[in-house]
PDB file of C-alpha atoms in Angstrom:
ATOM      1  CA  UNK A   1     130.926 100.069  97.286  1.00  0.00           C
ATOM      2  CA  UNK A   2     130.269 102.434 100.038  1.00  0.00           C
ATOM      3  CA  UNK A   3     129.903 106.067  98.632  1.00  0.00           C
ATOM      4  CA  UNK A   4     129.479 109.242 100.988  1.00  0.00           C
ATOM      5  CA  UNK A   5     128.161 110.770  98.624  1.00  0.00           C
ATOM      6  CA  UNK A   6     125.107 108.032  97.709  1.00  0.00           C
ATOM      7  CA  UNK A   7     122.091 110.023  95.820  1.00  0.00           C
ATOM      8  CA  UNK A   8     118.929 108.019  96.747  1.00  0.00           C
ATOM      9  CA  UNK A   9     116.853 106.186  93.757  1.00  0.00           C
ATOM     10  CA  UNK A  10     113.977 104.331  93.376  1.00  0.00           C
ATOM     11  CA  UNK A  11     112.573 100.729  92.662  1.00  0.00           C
ATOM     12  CA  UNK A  12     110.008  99.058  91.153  1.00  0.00           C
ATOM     13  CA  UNK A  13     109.794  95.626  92.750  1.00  0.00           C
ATOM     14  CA  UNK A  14     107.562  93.635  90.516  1.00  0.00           C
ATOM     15  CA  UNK A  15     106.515  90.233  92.223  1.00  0.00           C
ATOM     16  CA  UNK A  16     104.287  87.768  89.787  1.00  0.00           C
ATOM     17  CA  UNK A  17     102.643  84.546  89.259  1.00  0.00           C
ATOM     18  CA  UNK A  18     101.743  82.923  86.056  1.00  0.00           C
ATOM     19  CA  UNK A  19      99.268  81.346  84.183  1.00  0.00           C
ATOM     20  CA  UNK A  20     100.170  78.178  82.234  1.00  0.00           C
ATOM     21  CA  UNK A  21      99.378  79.807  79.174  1.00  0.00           C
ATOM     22  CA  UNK A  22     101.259  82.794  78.545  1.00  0.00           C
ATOM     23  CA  UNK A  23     101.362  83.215  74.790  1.00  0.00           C
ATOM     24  CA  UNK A  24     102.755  86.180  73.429  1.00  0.00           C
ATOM     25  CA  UNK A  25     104.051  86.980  77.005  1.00  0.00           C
ATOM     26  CA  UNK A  26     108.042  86.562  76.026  1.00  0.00           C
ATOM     27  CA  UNK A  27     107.561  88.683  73.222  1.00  0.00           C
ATOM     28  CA  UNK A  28     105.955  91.874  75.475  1.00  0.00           C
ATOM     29  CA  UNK A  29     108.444  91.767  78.109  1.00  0.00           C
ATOM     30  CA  UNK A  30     111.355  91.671  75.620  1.00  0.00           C
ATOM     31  CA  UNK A  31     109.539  94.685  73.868  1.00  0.00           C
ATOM     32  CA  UNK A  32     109.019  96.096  77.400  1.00  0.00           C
ATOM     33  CA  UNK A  33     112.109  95.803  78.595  1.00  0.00           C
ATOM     34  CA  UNK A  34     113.015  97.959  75.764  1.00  0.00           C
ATOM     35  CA  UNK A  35     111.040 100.737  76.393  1.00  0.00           C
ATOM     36  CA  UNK A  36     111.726 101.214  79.675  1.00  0.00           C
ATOM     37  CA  UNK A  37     115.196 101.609  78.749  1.00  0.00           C
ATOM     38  CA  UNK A  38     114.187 104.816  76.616  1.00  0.00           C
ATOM     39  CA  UNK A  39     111.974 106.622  79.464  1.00  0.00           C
ATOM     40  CA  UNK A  40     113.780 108.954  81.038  1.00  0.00           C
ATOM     41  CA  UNK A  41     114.781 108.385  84.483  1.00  0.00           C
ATOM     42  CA  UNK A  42     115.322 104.760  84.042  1.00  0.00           C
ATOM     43  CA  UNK A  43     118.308 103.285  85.382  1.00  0.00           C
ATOM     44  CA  UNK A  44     118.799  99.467  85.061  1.00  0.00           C
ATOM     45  CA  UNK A  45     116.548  96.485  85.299  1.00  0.00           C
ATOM     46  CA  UNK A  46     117.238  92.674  86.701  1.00  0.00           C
ATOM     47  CA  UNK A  47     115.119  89.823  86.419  1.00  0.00           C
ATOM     48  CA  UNK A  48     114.817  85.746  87.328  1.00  0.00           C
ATOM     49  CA  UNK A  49     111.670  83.652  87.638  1.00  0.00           C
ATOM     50  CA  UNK A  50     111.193  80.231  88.696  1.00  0.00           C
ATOM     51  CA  UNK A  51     107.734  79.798  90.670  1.00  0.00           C
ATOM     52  CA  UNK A  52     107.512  83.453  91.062  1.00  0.00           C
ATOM     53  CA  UNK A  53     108.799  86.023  88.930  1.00  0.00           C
ATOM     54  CA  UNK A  54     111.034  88.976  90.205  1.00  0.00           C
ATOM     55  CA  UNK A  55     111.638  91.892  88.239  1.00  0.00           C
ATOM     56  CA  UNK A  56     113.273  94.753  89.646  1.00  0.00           C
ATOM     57  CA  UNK A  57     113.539  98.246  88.247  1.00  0.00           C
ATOM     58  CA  UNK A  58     115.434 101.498  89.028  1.00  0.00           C
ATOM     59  CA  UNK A  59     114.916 104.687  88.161  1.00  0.00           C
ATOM     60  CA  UNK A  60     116.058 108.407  89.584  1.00  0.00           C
ATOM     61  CA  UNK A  61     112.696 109.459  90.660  1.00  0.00           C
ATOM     62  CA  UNK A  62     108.913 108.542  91.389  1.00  0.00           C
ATOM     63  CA  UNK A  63     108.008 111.056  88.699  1.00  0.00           C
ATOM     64  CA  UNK A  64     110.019 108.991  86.269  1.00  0.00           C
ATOM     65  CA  UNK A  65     108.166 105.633  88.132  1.00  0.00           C
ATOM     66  CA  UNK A  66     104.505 107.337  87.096  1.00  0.00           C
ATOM     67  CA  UNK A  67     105.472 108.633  83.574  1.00  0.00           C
ATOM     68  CA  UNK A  68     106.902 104.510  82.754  1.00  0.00           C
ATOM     69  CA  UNK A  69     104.065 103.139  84.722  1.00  0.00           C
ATOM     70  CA  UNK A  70     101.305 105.683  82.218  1.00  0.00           C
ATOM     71  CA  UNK A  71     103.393 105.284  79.336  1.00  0.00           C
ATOM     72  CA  UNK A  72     100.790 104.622  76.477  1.00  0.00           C
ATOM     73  CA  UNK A  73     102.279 101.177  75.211  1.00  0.00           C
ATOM     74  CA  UNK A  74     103.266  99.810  78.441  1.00  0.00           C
ATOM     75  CA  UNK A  75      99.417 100.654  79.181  1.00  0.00           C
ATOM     76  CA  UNK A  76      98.338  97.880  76.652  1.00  0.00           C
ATOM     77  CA  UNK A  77     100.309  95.586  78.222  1.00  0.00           C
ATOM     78  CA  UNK A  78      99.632  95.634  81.769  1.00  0.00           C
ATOM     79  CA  UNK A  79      95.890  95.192  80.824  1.00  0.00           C
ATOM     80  CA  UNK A  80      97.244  92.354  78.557  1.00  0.00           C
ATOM     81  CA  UNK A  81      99.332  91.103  81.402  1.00  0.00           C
ATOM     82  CA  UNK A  82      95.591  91.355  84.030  1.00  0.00           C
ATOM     83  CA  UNK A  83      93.402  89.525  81.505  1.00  0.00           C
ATOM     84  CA  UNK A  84      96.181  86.488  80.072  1.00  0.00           C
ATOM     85  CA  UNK A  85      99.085  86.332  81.677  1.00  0.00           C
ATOM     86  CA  UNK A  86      99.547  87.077  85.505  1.00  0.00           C
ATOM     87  CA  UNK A  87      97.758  85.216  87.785  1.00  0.00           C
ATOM     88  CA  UNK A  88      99.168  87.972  91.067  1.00  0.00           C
ATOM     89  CA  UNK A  89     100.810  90.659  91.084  1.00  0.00           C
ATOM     90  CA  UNK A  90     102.295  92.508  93.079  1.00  0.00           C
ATOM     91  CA  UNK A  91     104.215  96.218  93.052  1.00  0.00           C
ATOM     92  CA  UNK A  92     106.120  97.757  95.543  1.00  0.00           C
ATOM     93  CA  UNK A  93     107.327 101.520  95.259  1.00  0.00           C
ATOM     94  CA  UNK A  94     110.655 101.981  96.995  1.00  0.00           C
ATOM     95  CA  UNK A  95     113.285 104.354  98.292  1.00  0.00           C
ATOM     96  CA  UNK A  96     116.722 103.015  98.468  1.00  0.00           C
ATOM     97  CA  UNK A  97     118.656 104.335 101.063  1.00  0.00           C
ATOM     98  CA  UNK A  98     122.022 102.643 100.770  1.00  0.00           C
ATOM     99  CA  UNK A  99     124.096  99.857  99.323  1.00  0.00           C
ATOM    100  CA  UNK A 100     127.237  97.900  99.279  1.00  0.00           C
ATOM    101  CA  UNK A 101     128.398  95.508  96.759  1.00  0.00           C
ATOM    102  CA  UNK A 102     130.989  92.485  96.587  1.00  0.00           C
ATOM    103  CA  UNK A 103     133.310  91.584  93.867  1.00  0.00           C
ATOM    104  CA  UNK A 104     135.432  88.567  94.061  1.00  0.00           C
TER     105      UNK A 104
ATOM    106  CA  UNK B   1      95.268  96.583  97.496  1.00  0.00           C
ATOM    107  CA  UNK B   2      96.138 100.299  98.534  1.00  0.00           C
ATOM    108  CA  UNK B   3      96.101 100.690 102.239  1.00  0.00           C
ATOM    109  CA  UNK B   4      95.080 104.579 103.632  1.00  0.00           C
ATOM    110  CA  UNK B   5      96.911 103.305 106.326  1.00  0.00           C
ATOM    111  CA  UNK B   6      99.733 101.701 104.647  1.00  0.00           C
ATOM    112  CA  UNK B   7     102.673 101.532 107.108  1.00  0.00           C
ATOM    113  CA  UNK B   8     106.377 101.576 105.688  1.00  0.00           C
ATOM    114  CA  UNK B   9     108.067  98.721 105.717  1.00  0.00           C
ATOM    115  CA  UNK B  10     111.750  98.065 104.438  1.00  0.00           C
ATOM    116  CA  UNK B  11     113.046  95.557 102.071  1.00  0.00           C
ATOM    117  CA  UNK B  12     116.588  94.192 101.623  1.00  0.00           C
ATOM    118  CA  UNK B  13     117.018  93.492  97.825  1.00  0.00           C
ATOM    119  CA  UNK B  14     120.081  91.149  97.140  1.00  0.00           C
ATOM    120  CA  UNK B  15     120.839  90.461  93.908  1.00  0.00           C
ATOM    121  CA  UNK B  16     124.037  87.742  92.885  1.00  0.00           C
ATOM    122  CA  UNK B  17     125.947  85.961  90.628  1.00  0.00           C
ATOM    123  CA  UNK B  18     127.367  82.704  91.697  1.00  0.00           C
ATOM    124  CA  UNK B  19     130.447  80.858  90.803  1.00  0.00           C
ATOM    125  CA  UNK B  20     130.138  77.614  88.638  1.00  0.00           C
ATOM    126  CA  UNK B  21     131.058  75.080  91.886  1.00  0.00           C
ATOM    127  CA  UNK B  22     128.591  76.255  94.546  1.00  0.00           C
ATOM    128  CA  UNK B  23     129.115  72.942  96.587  1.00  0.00           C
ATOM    129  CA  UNK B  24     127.209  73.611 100.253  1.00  0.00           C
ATOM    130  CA  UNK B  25     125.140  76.516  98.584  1.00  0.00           C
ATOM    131  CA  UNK B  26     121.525  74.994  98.627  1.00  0.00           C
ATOM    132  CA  UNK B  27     121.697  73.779 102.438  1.00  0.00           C
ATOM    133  CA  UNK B  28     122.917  76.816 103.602  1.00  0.00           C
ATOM    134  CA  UNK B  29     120.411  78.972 101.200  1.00  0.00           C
ATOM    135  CA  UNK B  30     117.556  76.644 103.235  1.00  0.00           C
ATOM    136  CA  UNK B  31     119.255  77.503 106.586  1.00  0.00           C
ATOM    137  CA  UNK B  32     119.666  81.133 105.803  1.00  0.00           C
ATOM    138  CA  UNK B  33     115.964  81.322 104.807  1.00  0.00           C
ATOM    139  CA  UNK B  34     115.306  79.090 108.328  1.00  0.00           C
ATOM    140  CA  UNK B  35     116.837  81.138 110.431  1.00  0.00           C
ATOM    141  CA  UNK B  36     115.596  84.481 108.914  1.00  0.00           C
ATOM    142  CA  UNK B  37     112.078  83.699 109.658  1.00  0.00           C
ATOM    143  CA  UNK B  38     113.150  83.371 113.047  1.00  0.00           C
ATOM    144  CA  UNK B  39     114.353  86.591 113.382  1.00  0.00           C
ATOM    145  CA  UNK B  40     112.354  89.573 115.144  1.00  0.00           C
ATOM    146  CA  UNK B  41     110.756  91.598 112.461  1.00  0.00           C
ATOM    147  CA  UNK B  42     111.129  89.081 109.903  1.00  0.00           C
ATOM    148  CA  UNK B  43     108.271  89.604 107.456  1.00  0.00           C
ATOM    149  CA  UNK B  44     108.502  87.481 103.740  1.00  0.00           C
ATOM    150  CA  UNK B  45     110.649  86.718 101.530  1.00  0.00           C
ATOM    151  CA  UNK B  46     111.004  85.898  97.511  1.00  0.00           C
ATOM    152  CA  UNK B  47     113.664  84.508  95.555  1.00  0.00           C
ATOM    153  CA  UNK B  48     113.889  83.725  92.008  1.00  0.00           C
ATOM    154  CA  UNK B  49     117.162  82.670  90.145  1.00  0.00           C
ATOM    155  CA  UNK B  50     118.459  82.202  86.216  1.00  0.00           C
ATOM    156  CA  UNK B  51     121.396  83.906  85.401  1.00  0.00           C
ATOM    157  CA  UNK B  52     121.259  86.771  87.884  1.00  0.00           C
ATOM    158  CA  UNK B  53     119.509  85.510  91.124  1.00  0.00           C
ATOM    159  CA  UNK B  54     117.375  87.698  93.140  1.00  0.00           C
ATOM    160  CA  UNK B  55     116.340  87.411  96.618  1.00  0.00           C
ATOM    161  CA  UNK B  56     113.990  90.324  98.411  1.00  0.00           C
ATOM    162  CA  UNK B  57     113.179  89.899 102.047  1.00  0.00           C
ATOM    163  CA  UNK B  58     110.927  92.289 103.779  1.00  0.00           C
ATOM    164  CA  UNK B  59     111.516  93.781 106.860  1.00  0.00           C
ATOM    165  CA  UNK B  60     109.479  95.892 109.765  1.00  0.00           C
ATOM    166  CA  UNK B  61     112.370  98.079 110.658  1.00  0.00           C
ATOM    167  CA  UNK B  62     115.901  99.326 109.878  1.00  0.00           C
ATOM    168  CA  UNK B  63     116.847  97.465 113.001  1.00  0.00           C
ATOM    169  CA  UNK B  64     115.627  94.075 112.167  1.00  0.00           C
ATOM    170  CA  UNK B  65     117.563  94.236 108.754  1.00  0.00           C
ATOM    171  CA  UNK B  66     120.667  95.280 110.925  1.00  0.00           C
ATOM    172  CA  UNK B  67     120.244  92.402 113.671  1.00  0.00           C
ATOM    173  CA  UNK B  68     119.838  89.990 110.732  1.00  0.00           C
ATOM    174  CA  UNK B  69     122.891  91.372 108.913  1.00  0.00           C
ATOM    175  CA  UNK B  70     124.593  90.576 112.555  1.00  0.00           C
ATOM    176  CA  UNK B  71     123.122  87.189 113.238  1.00  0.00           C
ATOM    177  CA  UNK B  72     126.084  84.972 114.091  1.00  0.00           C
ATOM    178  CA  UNK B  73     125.369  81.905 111.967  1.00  0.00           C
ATOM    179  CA  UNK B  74     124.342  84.359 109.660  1.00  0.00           C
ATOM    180  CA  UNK B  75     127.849  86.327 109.380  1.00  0.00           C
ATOM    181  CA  UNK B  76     129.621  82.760 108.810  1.00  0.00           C
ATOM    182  CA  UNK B  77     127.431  82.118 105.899  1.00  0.00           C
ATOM    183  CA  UNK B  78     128.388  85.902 104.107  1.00  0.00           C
ATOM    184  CA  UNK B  79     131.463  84.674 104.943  1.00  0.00           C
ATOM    185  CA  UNK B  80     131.537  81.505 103.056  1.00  0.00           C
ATOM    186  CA  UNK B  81     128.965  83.306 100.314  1.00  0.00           C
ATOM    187  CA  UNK B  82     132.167  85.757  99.761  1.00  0.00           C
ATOM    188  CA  UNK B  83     134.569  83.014  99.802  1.00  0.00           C
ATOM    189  CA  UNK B  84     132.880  80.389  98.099  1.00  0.00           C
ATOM    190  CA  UNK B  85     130.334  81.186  96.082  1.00  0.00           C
ATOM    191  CA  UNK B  86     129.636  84.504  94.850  1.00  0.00           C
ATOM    192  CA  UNK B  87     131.399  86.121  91.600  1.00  0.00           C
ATOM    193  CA  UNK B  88     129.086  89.633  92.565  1.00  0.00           C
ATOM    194  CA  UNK B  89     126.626  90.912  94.642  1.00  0.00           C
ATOM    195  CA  UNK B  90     125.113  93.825  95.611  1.00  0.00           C
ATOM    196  CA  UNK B  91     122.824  94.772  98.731  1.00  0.00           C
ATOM    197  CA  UNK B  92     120.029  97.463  98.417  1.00  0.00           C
ATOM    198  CA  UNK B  93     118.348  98.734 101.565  1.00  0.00           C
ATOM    199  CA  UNK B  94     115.281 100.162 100.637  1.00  0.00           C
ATOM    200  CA  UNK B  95     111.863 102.006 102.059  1.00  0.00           C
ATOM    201  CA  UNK B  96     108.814 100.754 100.923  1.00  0.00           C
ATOM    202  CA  UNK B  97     106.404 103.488 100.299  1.00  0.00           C
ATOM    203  CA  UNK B  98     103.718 101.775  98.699  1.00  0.00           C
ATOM    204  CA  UNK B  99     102.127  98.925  96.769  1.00  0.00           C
ATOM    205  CA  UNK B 100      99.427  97.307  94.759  1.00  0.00           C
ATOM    206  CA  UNK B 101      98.604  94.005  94.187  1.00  0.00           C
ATOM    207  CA  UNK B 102      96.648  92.277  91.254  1.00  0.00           C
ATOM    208  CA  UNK B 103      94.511  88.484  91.876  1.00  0.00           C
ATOM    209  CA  UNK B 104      92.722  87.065  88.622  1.00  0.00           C
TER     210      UNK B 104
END
């Protein structure tokens, strides 16, 4: 897809490294995953891990970024996720300018 | 890490689903990742697949990201990627306008 008319969004790519022990972690980003999905200005969300973990998020704005990123729960569990679970992070804020897809 | 003098950067996000016979995928995934190290402006790159696979390389300039797209060995492997096998995919070209980063 090639669209003239292509509104830019934003991303949220969310690089990480684990601990071995990651109790309770499954549970928060299933919960997580599920908020997001009822802040406004969120878009759609993809994920994989193997050695590192990718999640990528997209929402209409950077104001809709900030409100997700201060949202009160999700708060909670990025401390959780500095003091248990993540070994490195990282988070990159980004523009997309364009994109093309393929469908076989 | 926040950087006063952070310096944009761009990042290709490509994000897949393969077909179930991906015979000749991993070598030319290596190559691929070979050869786009090699490339002028070439600055990282992550991967991570389960169901959905996600690859994010990082780019200094719009250019490099074009040259790459270009890259003759390159274009035969889209080729067979389209052929062969991807079911989907979709390319996002995207700014990066800033980051953090979290060590334990």
């Amino acid at each position: 897809m090639r669209n003239k008319n292509f509104k830019p969004y934003y991303a949220v790519i969310f690089t990480s490294t684990q601990n071995k022990t990651i109790e309770g972690y499954q549970e928060m980003a299933e919960k997580m995953e599920t908020l997001a999905k009822q802040q406004d200005g969120f878009l759609s969300m993809d994920s994989a891990k193997n050695d590192i973990g990718i999640t990528v998020s997209y929402w209409e704005s950077l104001d809709a970024i900030k409100n997700w990123k201060q949202q009160s729960e999700h708060l909670q569990a990025q401390l959780k996720g500095k003091q248990d679970w993540y070994s490195w992070y990282n988070v990159k804020i980004c523009k997309i300018e364009r994109e093309y897809e393929f469908n076989s």
